[in-house]
Short mmCIF file of C-alpha atoms in Angstrom, two decimals:
data_model
loop_
_atom_site.label_atom_id
_atom_site.label_comp_id
_atom_site.label_asym_id
_atom_site.label_seq_id
_atom_site.Cartn_x
_atom_site.Cartn_y
_atom_site.Cartn_z
CA MET A 259 -8.30 28.92 69.44
CA MET A 260 -6.05 26.46 67.62
CA ASN A 261 -2.54 26.73 68.93
CA LEU A 262 0.49 26.99 66.70
CA GLN A 263 1.36 23.23 67.03
CA CYS A 264 -2.02 22.16 65.77
CA LYS A 265 -1.88 24.43 62.93
CA VAL A 266 1.52 22.91 61.85
CA LYS A 267 0.11 19.44 62.01
CA LEU A 268 -2.99 20.40 59.73
CA VAL A 269 -0.63 22.06 57.23
CA GLY A 270 1.62 18.94 57.36
CA VAL A 271 -1.48 16.50 56.73
CA LEU A 272 -2.73 18.72 53.91
CA GLY A 273 0.84 18.71 52.45
CA LEU A 274 0.96 14.96 52.63
CA CYS A 275 -2.30 14.74 50.64
CA CYS A 276 -0.88 17.11 48.06
CA PHE A 277 2.26 15.16 47.77
CA ILE A 278 0.24 11.70 47.39
CA VAL A 279 -1.72 13.39 44.54
CA PHE A 280 1.51 14.61 42.95
CA VAL A 281 3.08 11.14 43.22
CA VAL A 282 0.02 9.41 41.80
CA SER A 283 -0.15 11.84 38.79
CA ILE A 284 3.34 10.94 38.01
CA VAL A 285 2.93 7.32 38.55
CA LYS A 286 -0.36 7.27 36.44
CA ASP A 287 1.49 8.48 33.44
CA LEU A 288 4.18 6.01 34.15
CA PHE A 289 2.14 3.05 34.15
CA LYS A 290 0.09 4.28 31.28
CA LYS A 291 3.46 4.35 29.23
CA LEU A 292 4.21 0.83 30.38
CA VAL A 293 0.79 -0.33 28.99
CA ASP A 294 1.43 1.63 25.62
CA ASP A 295 4.74 0.20 25.53
CA GLN A 296 3.51 -3.18 25.84
CA ILE A 297 0.94 -2.67 23.01
CA LYS A 298 3.61 -1.03 20.84
CA GLU A 299 5.97 -4.12 21.40
CA GLN A 300 3.07 -6.22 19.99
CA MET A 301 2.80 -3.71 16.91
CA VAL A 302 6.09 -4.54 15.19
CA LEU A 303 6.99 -7.29 12.66
CA LYS A 304 10.41 -8.65 13.57
CA PHE A 305 11.59 -10.57 10.65
CA SER A 306 15.12 -11.08 11.98
CA LYS A 307 13.95 -12.35 15.41
CA PRO A 308 10.66 -13.95 14.75
CA ASP A 309 8.23 -13.75 17.61
CA GLU A 310 4.48 -14.67 18.09
CA VAL A 311 3.32 -11.56 16.52
CA TYR A 312 5.31 -12.28 13.31
CA GLN A 313 4.40 -15.93 13.38
CA ASN A 314 0.63 -14.91 13.62
CA TRP A 315 1.16 -12.62 10.73
CA LYS A 316 2.86 -15.17 8.56
CA GLU A 317 0.60 -18.05 9.32
CA PRO A 318 -2.63 -16.84 11.09
CA PRO A 319 -3.71 -19.68 13.67
CA ILE A 320 -7.31 -18.63 13.87
CA PRO A 321 -9.63 -20.79 11.56
CA VAL A 322 -11.38 -18.76 8.98
CA TYR A 323 -14.34 -20.18 6.99
CA ILE A 324 -16.03 -19.02 3.77
CA GLN A 325 -19.53 -19.89 3.16
CA PHE A 326 -21.34 -19.83 -0.33
CA PHE A 327 -25.17 -19.52 -0.49
CA PHE A 328 -26.44 -19.91 -4.10
CA PHE A 329 -29.77 -18.58 -5.42
CA HIS A 330 -31.51 -21.38 -7.48
CA ILE A 331 -33.92 -20.23 -10.10
CA GLU A 332 -37.17 -22.26 -9.84
CA ASN A 333 -38.99 -20.76 -12.81
CA ARG A 334 -36.53 -20.03 -15.57
CA LEU A 335 -38.97 -20.63 -18.48
CA GLU A 336 -41.42 -18.15 -16.90
CA VAL A 337 -38.62 -15.59 -16.31
CA LEU A 338 -37.97 -15.63 -20.09
CA GLN A 339 -41.67 -14.63 -20.70
CA GLY A 340 -41.24 -11.68 -18.44
CA GLU A 341 -42.31 -13.02 -15.10
CA ARG A 342 -40.32 -12.25 -11.78
CA PRO A 343 -37.71 -14.80 -10.80
CA TYR A 344 -38.46 -17.00 -7.94
CA VAL A 345 -35.29 -17.99 -6.18
CA ARG A 346 -34.54 -20.54 -3.47
CA GLN A 347 -31.40 -20.08 -1.36
CA ILE A 348 -29.34 -23.19 -1.18
CA GLY A 349 -26.34 -23.31 1.17
CA PRO A 350 -24.04 -22.97 2.84
CA TYR A 351 -21.22 -24.66 1.04
CA THR A 352 -18.36 -24.24 3.49
CA TYR A 353 -14.56 -24.14 2.89
CA LYS A 354 -11.70 -23.55 5.35
CA GLU A 355 -9.58 -20.73 4.21
CA LEU A 356 -5.85 -20.74 4.47
CA ARG A 357 -3.94 -17.61 3.79
CA PRO A 358 -0.35 -17.83 4.63
CA ARG A 359 2.23 -15.16 3.71
CA VAL A 360 4.78 -16.32 1.31
CA ASN A 361 7.92 -14.74 -0.54
CA ILE A 362 8.61 -12.42 2.48
CA SER A 363 11.46 -9.90 2.12
CA LEU A 364 12.45 -7.26 4.74
CA PHE A 365 13.87 -3.90 3.82
CA GLU A 366 15.98 -1.55 5.86
CA ASN A 367 13.26 1.31 5.58
CA ALA A 368 11.05 -0.73 8.08
CA THR A 369 8.95 -2.06 5.43
CA ILE A 370 8.26 -5.90 4.52
CA SER A 371 6.98 -7.42 1.34
CA ALA A 372 4.81 -10.50 1.06
CA SER A 373 2.30 -12.13 -1.01
CA THR A 374 -0.67 -14.02 0.30
CA SER A 375 -1.30 -17.66 -0.87
CA ARG A 376 -4.92 -18.51 -0.82
CA THR A 377 -6.32 -22.18 -0.53
CA TYR A 378 -9.76 -23.33 0.14
CA ILE A 379 -10.47 -26.69 1.60
CA LEU A 380 -14.06 -28.02 1.48
CA ASP A 381 -15.77 -28.89 4.89
CA LEU A 382 -18.65 -31.25 4.16
CA THR A 383 -19.57 -31.42 7.88
CA MET A 384 -20.51 -27.67 7.69
CA SER A 385 -22.07 -27.88 4.23
CA VAL A 386 -25.64 -28.79 3.18
CA GLY A 387 -24.41 -31.09 0.52
CA ASP A 388 -21.73 -32.15 -1.79
CA PRO A 389 -20.73 -29.36 -4.21
CA LYS A 390 -19.67 -31.87 -6.86
CA LYS A 391 -23.12 -33.33 -6.91
CA ASP A 392 -25.41 -30.50 -5.98
CA ARG A 393 -26.83 -28.70 -9.11
CA ILE A 394 -27.88 -24.89 -9.48
CA THR A 395 -29.87 -23.35 -12.19
CA THR A 396 -28.67 -19.81 -12.42
CA ILE A 397 -27.90 -17.11 -15.24
CA ASN A 398 -25.25 -18.10 -17.84
CA ILE A 399 -22.59 -15.53 -16.89
CA PRO A 400 -20.35 -16.09 -19.95
CA PHE A 401 -23.40 -15.73 -22.30
CA VAL A 402 -24.60 -12.59 -20.61
CA THR A 403 -21.15 -11.15 -20.63
CA LEU A 404 -20.77 -11.54 -24.45
CA LEU A 405 -24.19 -9.92 -24.72
CA GLN A 406 -22.79 -6.93 -22.82
CA MET A 407 -20.15 -6.68 -25.26
CA LEU A 408 -22.38 -6.48 -28.04
CA LYS A 409 -23.86 -3.13 -26.60
CA TYR A 410 -20.71 -1.37 -27.54
CA THR A 411 -19.48 -0.55 -31.00
CA GLY A 412 -16.10 -1.87 -32.05
CA PRO A 413 -14.35 -4.67 -33.85
CA SER A 414 -15.27 -7.22 -31.26
CA GLU A 415 -18.97 -6.61 -31.88
CA HIS A 416 -19.10 -8.68 -35.03
CA VAL A 417 -16.95 -11.40 -33.57
CA ILE A 418 -19.34 -11.85 -30.66
CA ALA A 419 -22.38 -11.66 -32.70
CA SER A 420 -21.10 -14.40 -35.06
CA LEU A 421 -20.09 -16.67 -31.97
CA ILE A 422 -23.60 -16.30 -30.56
CA SER A 423 -25.16 -17.22 -34.01
CA ILE A 424 -22.93 -20.26 -34.41
CA LEU A 425 -24.02 -21.46 -30.94
CA LYS A 426 -27.61 -21.02 -31.02
CA SER A 427 -28.17 -23.73 -28.42
CA GLU A 428 -26.46 -21.45 -25.90
CA MET A 429 -29.26 -20.51 -23.34
CA LEU A 430 -29.60 -17.51 -20.94
CA PHE A 431 -29.97 -19.74 -17.99
CA GLN A 432 -27.85 -22.93 -17.24
CA THR A 433 -27.60 -25.72 -14.67
CA ARG A 434 -24.18 -26.45 -13.23
CA THR A 435 -22.78 -28.12 -10.14
CA VAL A 436 -21.78 -25.72 -7.21
CA ASP A 437 -18.06 -27.06 -7.78
CA GLU A 438 -18.17 -25.89 -11.48
CA LEU A 439 -19.83 -22.52 -10.61
CA LEU A 440 -17.19 -21.79 -8.01
CA TRP A 441 -14.01 -23.15 -9.35
CA GLY A 442 -14.73 -23.36 -13.10
CA TYR A 443 -15.72 -25.43 -16.01
CA GLU A 444 -15.04 -25.29 -19.81
CA ASP A 445 -17.81 -23.00 -21.48
CA PRO A 446 -18.56 -24.14 -25.04
CA LEU A 447 -19.06 -20.49 -26.06
CA LEU A 448 -15.69 -19.34 -24.53
CA LYS A 449 -13.97 -22.34 -25.90
CA LEU A 450 -15.06 -21.53 -29.38
CA GLY A 451 -14.16 -17.80 -28.96
CA HIS A 452 -10.80 -18.60 -27.44
CA LYS A 453 -10.00 -20.88 -30.32
CA PHE A 454 -10.56 -18.29 -33.00
CA PHE A 455 -10.13 -15.02 -31.22
CA PRO A 456 -7.78 -15.54 -28.23
CA SER A 457 -6.96 -11.84 -28.04
CA ILE A 458 -10.42 -11.09 -27.18
CA ILE A 459 -11.34 -14.12 -25.27
CA PRO A 460 -8.32 -15.16 -23.42
CA HIS A 461 -9.81 -18.11 -21.54
CA SER A 462 -11.98 -20.99 -22.30
CA ARG A 463 -12.87 -21.73 -18.79
CA PHE A 464 -15.22 -19.83 -16.47
CA GLY A 465 -16.04 -19.95 -12.64
CA LEU A 466 -16.87 -17.26 -10.22
CA PHE A 467 -13.69 -18.03 -8.29
CA TYR A 468 -11.78 -19.49 -11.14
CA GLY A 469 -7.97 -19.31 -10.67
CA VAL A 470 -8.30 -18.26 -6.94
CA ASN A 471 -7.82 -21.38 -5.10
CA GLY A 472 -4.12 -22.03 -4.62
CA THR A 473 -2.90 -18.77 -6.06
CA SER A 474 -1.70 -15.42 -4.68
CA ASP A 475 -3.33 -12.23 -4.82
CA GLY A 476 -0.27 -10.13 -5.62
CA GLU A 477 2.62 -8.73 -3.84
CA TYR A 478 2.00 -6.21 -0.91
CA LEU A 479 4.47 -3.84 0.70
CA PHE A 480 3.62 -3.37 4.38
CA ASN A 481 4.93 -0.95 6.99
CA THR A 482 6.40 -3.07 9.90
CA GLY A 483 5.48 -0.64 12.43
CA LYS A 484 9.06 -0.27 13.80
CA ASN A 485 9.29 3.51 13.53
CA ASP A 486 5.51 4.24 14.13
CA TYR A 487 3.25 1.51 15.46
CA MET A 488 0.18 3.25 14.36
CA LYS A 489 1.24 2.42 10.88
CA PHE A 490 1.68 -1.50 11.83
CA THR A 491 1.06 -3.52 8.67
CA LYS A 492 -0.26 -0.54 6.62
CA ILE A 493 -0.20 -1.21 2.86
CA ILE A 494 2.14 0.98 1.11
CA LEU A 495 1.93 -0.71 -2.22
CA TRP A 496 -0.07 -3.48 -3.89
CA LYS A 497 1.09 -4.77 -7.18
CA GLY A 498 3.44 -1.81 -7.20
CA GLN A 499 0.68 0.68 -6.98
CA LYS A 500 -0.01 3.01 -4.09
CA SER A 501 -2.73 1.82 -1.69
CA LEU A 502 -4.30 5.21 -0.78
CA ASN A 503 -3.36 4.85 2.81
CA TRP A 504 -5.72 1.92 3.57
CA TRP A 505 -5.28 -1.33 5.45
CA THR A 506 -5.96 -4.89 4.23
CA SER A 507 -9.23 -6.49 5.41
CA ASP A 508 -8.07 -10.01 4.82
CA THR A 509 -10.18 -11.88 7.56
CA CYS A 510 -7.67 -14.41 8.46
CA ASN A 511 -5.17 -11.70 9.34
CA MET A 512 -7.41 -9.12 10.94
CA ILE A 513 -8.63 -11.65 13.45
CA ASN A 514 -5.00 -11.98 14.86
CA GLY A 515 -4.75 -8.18 14.88
CA THR A 516 -1.95 -8.20 12.37
CA ASP A 517 -3.60 -6.56 9.44
CA GLY A 518 -5.41 -3.82 11.18
CA GLY A 519 -3.22 -0.57 11.27
CA SER A 520 -6.20 1.42 12.00
CA PHE A 521 -7.08 -0.89 14.90
CA HIS A 522 -5.00 0.97 17.39
CA PRO A 523 -5.04 1.17 21.21
CA LEU A 524 -8.00 2.71 22.93
CA LEU A 525 -10.11 2.72 19.73
CA SER A 526 -12.39 5.56 19.54
CA LYS A 527 -16.04 4.89 19.05
CA SER A 528 -16.18 7.70 16.53
CA LYS A 529 -13.33 6.62 14.54
CA ILE A 530 -13.87 5.17 11.05
CA LEU A 531 -11.90 2.09 10.11
CA TYR A 532 -10.65 2.18 6.48
CA LEU A 533 -10.39 -1.22 4.79
CA PHE A 534 -8.82 -2.28 1.48
CA THR A 535 -10.46 -5.11 -0.22
CA SER A 536 -8.70 -6.41 -3.30
CA ASP A 537 -11.18 -9.34 -3.97
CA ILE A 538 -14.05 -6.91 -4.89
CA CYS A 539 -11.97 -4.21 -6.40
CA ARG A 540 -12.90 -1.50 -4.15
CA SER A 541 -12.25 0.14 -0.81
CA MET A 542 -14.52 0.16 2.23
CA TYR A 543 -14.99 1.74 5.55
CA ALA A 544 -16.73 0.74 8.75
CA VAL A 545 -18.25 2.87 11.57
CA PHE A 546 -19.00 2.32 15.12
CA GLU A 547 -22.43 0.83 15.95
CA LYS A 548 -22.42 -0.56 19.60
CA GLU A 549 -20.65 -2.15 22.48
CA LEU A 550 -20.98 -5.73 23.03
CA GLU A 551 -19.32 -8.85 24.51
CA VAL A 552 -17.69 -11.79 22.39
CA GLN A 553 -16.31 -14.77 24.41
CA GLY A 554 -16.15 -12.80 27.56
CA ILE A 555 -14.27 -9.81 25.89
CA ARG A 556 -15.66 -6.42 25.66
CA ALA A 557 -15.70 -5.17 22.06
CA TYR A 558 -16.78 -2.32 19.82
CA ARG A 559 -18.76 -3.40 16.71
CA PHE A 560 -18.00 -1.57 13.56
CA ILE A 561 -20.41 -1.96 10.55
CA ILE A 562 -20.29 -1.15 6.84
CA PRO A 563 -22.71 1.90 6.64
CA LYS A 564 -25.48 2.11 4.08
CA GLU A 565 -23.69 5.02 2.28
CA ILE A 566 -21.13 2.28 0.92
CA PHE A 567 -23.66 0.94 -1.53
CA ALA A 568 -25.68 4.22 -2.03
CA ASN A 569 -26.07 5.45 -5.46
CA ALA A 570 -24.32 8.63 -6.61
CA THR A 571 -27.28 10.83 -5.76
CA GLU A 572 -27.23 9.92 -2.21
CA ASN A 573 -23.31 9.48 -1.84
CA PRO A 574 -21.42 11.63 -4.54
CA ASP A 575 -18.34 9.60 -3.63
CA ASN A 576 -19.79 6.71 -5.49
CA LYS A 577 -20.10 8.31 -8.88
CA GLY A 578 -16.98 6.54 -9.91
CA PHE A 579 -19.05 3.25 -10.12
CA CYS A 580 -21.51 4.90 -12.57
CA THR A 581 -20.00 3.12 -15.65
CA PRO A 582 -20.14 4.13 -18.42
CA PRO A 583 -20.23 7.82 -17.00
CA GLY A 584 -23.60 8.98 -15.95
CA ASN A 585 -25.03 5.25 -16.03
CA CYS A 586 -25.79 5.17 -12.29
CA GLN A 587 -27.60 2.34 -10.70
CA PRO A 588 -30.15 2.22 -7.85
CA GLY A 589 -28.94 2.44 -4.23
CA GLY A 590 -27.69 -0.90 -2.85
CA VAL A 591 -25.64 -2.21 -5.84
CA GLN A 592 -22.27 -1.12 -7.32
CA ASN A 593 -20.72 -1.77 -10.53
CA VAL A 594 -17.37 -3.85 -10.47
CA SER A 595 -17.46 -5.07 -14.16
CA ILE A 596 -14.37 -3.35 -14.93
CA CYS A 597 -12.54 -5.68 -12.39
CA LYS A 598 -14.32 -8.80 -13.62
CA GLN A 599 -13.31 -8.83 -17.48
CA GLY A 600 -16.38 -6.88 -18.56
CA ALA A 601 -18.90 -9.31 -16.93
CA PRO A 602 -21.99 -7.30 -15.76
CA ILE A 603 -21.36 -8.10 -12.16
CA PHE A 604 -22.77 -5.81 -9.37
CA ILE A 605 -21.93 -6.36 -5.73
CA SER A 606 -24.46 -5.73 -2.80
CA SER A 607 -25.24 -6.77 0.62
CA PRO A 608 -26.94 -10.26 0.76
CA HIS A 609 -30.59 -10.05 -0.22
CA PHE A 610 -30.01 -6.45 -1.21
CA TYR A 611 -30.08 -5.56 2.65
CA ASN A 612 -30.01 -1.84 3.08
CA GLY A 613 -30.53 -1.47 -0.68
CA ASP A 614 -33.37 0.12 -2.87
CA GLN A 615 -36.68 -1.65 -2.10
CA LYS A 616 -37.27 -2.18 -5.78
CA LEU A 617 -34.27 -4.45 -6.00
CA VAL A 618 -36.03 -6.82 -3.47
CA GLU A 619 -39.34 -6.44 -5.18
CA ASP A 620 -38.06 -7.69 -8.46
CA ILE A 621 -37.12 -11.05 -7.15
CA ASP A 622 -39.42 -13.29 -5.26
CA GLY A 623 -37.84 -15.41 -2.55
CA LEU A 624 -35.53 -12.61 -0.91
CA ASN A 625 -35.82 -11.68 2.83
CA PRO A 626 -33.22 -9.17 3.88
CA SER A 627 -32.23 -9.43 7.47
CA LYS A 628 -29.64 -7.31 9.54
CA GLU A 629 -28.79 -10.33 11.62
CA ALA A 630 -27.96 -12.76 8.69
CA HIS A 631 -26.72 -10.24 6.04
CA GLN A 632 -24.97 -7.32 7.73
CA THR A 633 -21.14 -7.07 7.56
CA PHE A 634 -19.46 -6.25 10.90
CA LEU A 635 -16.19 -6.33 12.67
CA ASP A 636 -16.09 -6.66 16.53
CA ILE A 637 -12.91 -5.28 17.91
CA GLU A 638 -11.26 -5.22 21.47
CA PRO A 639 -10.76 -1.44 21.83
CA ARG A 640 -7.77 -1.36 24.00
CA THR A 641 -5.42 -3.68 22.10
CA GLY A 642 -7.28 -3.06 18.59
CA ILE A 643 -7.51 -6.99 18.00
CA PRO A 644 -10.64 -8.11 16.25
CA VAL A 645 -12.31 -10.94 18.06
CA ARG A 646 -15.17 -11.73 15.51
CA ILE A 647 -15.65 -10.64 11.88
CA ALA A 648 -18.23 -11.38 9.25
CA LYS A 649 -17.77 -10.02 5.70
CA ARG A 650 -20.93 -10.66 3.69
CA LEU A 651 -21.08 -9.81 0.05
CA GLN A 652 -23.58 -10.76 -2.79
CA LEU A 653 -22.72 -11.10 -6.47
CA ASN A 654 -25.50 -10.22 -8.85
CA ILE A 655 -25.84 -10.14 -12.74
CA HIS A 656 -27.43 -7.27 -14.63
CA VAL A 657 -29.74 -8.90 -17.23
CA GLU A 658 -31.95 -7.26 -19.97
CA THR A 659 -33.52 -8.16 -23.27
CA VAL A 660 -31.14 -7.62 -26.22
CA PRO A 661 -32.60 -6.96 -29.62
CA ASN A 662 -32.17 -9.83 -32.20
CA ILE A 663 -31.04 -12.25 -29.63
CA VAL A 664 -33.75 -14.84 -29.13
CA GLN A 665 -32.34 -16.48 -25.98
CA THR A 666 -32.97 -13.21 -23.98
CA GLY A 667 -36.82 -13.59 -24.74
CA LYS A 668 -38.91 -10.95 -22.95
CA ILE A 669 -36.83 -11.08 -19.74
CA ARG A 670 -37.10 -8.05 -17.53
CA THR A 671 -34.40 -5.65 -16.83
CA MET A 672 -33.15 -6.55 -13.34
CA PHE A 673 -30.20 -7.42 -11.07
CA LEU A 674 -30.33 -11.09 -10.74
CA PRO A 675 -28.70 -12.39 -7.50
CA VAL A 676 -26.36 -15.50 -8.13
CA LEU A 677 -24.75 -16.05 -4.72
CA PHE A 678 -23.54 -14.41 -1.56
CA LEU A 679 -20.69 -15.33 0.63
CA ASN A 680 -20.10 -15.08 4.23
CA GLU A 681 -16.32 -14.90 5.22
CA SER A 682 -16.16 -15.19 8.99
CA ALA A 683 -13.86 -15.81 11.89
CA LEU A 684 -14.35 -16.03 15.62
CA ILE A 685 -11.49 -15.99 18.11
CA ASP A 686 -10.90 -19.43 19.50
CA ASP A 687 -10.91 -20.46 23.29
CA ASN A 688 -7.22 -20.42 23.72
CA SER A 689 -6.68 -17.14 21.81
CA ALA A 690 -9.60 -15.57 23.90
CA THR A 691 -8.11 -16.83 27.11
CA ARG A 692 -4.64 -15.27 26.27
CA LEU A 693 -6.27 -11.97 25.34
CA LYS A 694 -8.27 -11.85 28.37
CA THR A 695 -5.13 -12.34 30.49
CA LYS A 696 -3.23 -9.62 28.48
CA ILE A 697 -6.25 -7.24 29.11
CA HIS A 698 -6.42 -8.01 32.81
CA GLU A 699 -2.76 -7.34 33.19
CA MET A 700 -3.20 -4.11 31.43
CA ASN A 701 -6.12 -3.11 33.72
CA ILE A 702 -4.16 -3.98 36.75
CA LEU A 703 -1.18 -1.84 35.54
CA LEU A 704 -3.67 1.01 34.91
CA SER A 705 -5.42 0.44 38.16
CA VAL A 706 -2.28 0.81 40.31
CA PRO A 707 -2.12 4.64 40.44
CA TYR A 708 -5.77 4.80 41.53
CA ILE A 709 -5.16 2.10 44.16
CA ILE A 710 -2.30 4.28 45.44
CA LEU A 711 -4.51 7.26 45.30
CA SER A 712 -7.31 5.53 47.16
CA ILE A 713 -5.03 4.40 49.96
CA GLY A 714 -3.37 7.84 50.16
CA GLY A 715 -6.80 9.50 50.28
CA LEU A 716 -7.97 7.02 53.07
CA LEU A 717 -4.79 7.79 55.04
CA CYS A 718 -5.29 11.45 54.73
CA LEU A 719 -8.96 11.12 55.88
CA ILE A 720 -7.74 9.13 58.83
CA CYS A 721 -5.03 11.75 59.71
CA ILE A 722 -7.56 14.60 59.47
CA ILE A 723 -9.95 12.81 61.63
CA LEU A 724 -7.35 11.90 64.25
CA PHE A 725 -6.04 15.51 64.05
CA PHE A 726 -9.64 16.95 64.96
CA VAL A 727 -10.06 14.22 67.78
CA ALA A 728 -6.73 15.30 68.94
CA VAL A 729 -7.55 18.95 68.85
CA ARG A 730 -10.91 18.36 70.67
CA CYS A 731 -9.25 16.29 73.38
CA ASN A 732 -6.71 19.12 73.98
CA ARG A 733 -9.69 21.55 74.34
CA SER A 734 -11.25 19.30 76.96
CA GLU A 735 -8.08 19.01 78.86
CA GLU A 736 -7.59 22.85 78.80
CA SER A 737 -11.31 23.39 80.10
CA ILE A 738 -10.77 21.14 83.14
CA PRO A 739 -8.38 23.49 85.22
CA ILE A 740 -10.78 26.45 84.42
CA LEU A 741 -13.81 24.41 86.00
CA SER A 742 -11.73 23.55 88.94
CA LYS A 743 -10.96 27.24 89.64
CA LEU A 744 -14.54 28.06 89.39
CA LYS A 745 -15.45 25.43 92.05
CA GLU A 746 -12.77 26.62 94.34
CA THR A 747 -14.02 30.28 94.10
CA ASN A 748 -17.61 29.26 94.94
#
């Protein structure tokens, strides 16, 4: 039988084990709090004492590029006779994108206001040609826009009809340089209309991104994260209007982890990220797809789901894009004409990826591909910092024959792609090294309690083994006198 002294030792060893477990449980919470405090410290905009977080928010250091791919129409005459368009993709034409914050003001209620100045600088080394020389044959968007206005009754109808009759030479298709199509040119139809009817046609120039380069997209009011780091850079107001609790998806800021309020520590795979995208006049969200590695950093990939561009039948939340009400389009395209001065512009994924198959079949030359046309965000889950982003969107024009307008010929009713853009950013080597160092430090801190628990557990195991060895030795020593007595008796 085990004597009292041995029992006391065993209870002592077990008590030591329990004490170690208790200490580790406390230390674990303590170290987790230290890590959380580090992350929270990085989730506050300090205007009075500018730090690295503020500087990265003000002037993002990570290079961001926007690439434009045009759809050149090879058979425009045949299209007017009712044949399917054959398009040839030309691009990319690549621009470096600069979006520094300007006109910054801090307020006492932990908010900060600022505007984003946008500048695009051509990078010929990453482009297929010179945008000032390369010419693209595409749909005449100003002309189609005026045709769209003819469909609705009102005082402007006769004005537009008169303009079109005056400029009979205006064609449904036109050939322009890439530079003109992007940044603007003086359109003869708009020029005439602006001269006589400036209230109806306010500009004589047109470009898909006319007036964007070197301008601001309006004033934002952000939460600094001072009182709640989970609201870091959350948009409260945009141009004085409530932002519906979304966060901006400006790529150049997201890549630095400064405009991603929903990208919080220990990001959940099931979490939906809400994004606010002012440039296409709508909100979007992304959902988790898979884990992967970027520049040696573990990341979660979030993608824009198919439901975003689904029609109202598949996704009732999209019924607001059926304009006029009840006029819903096939899945894969959404109407943003209300944001584009009435131009019949519809957005989609490039090459109608994830869209209705008919959209692809109506156009020869399209080849939808997940790898080339999917929008995604790769985010480091512990810090919530995006490490790679690609926002890919396509601009399409809805075209159809208009009675009594000879220029429309026998053209089919369809969604004709004009261009798609790829706005992307990848964390650079220096930033990746700093992030990996930060993650390594956090992992070390979080590992300390488990190291202590392992050492404690090993010591307890050693103590228990030594205890039983000692008990066995004691029993052996106690049995020796008994054996001796037995021998003496014999």
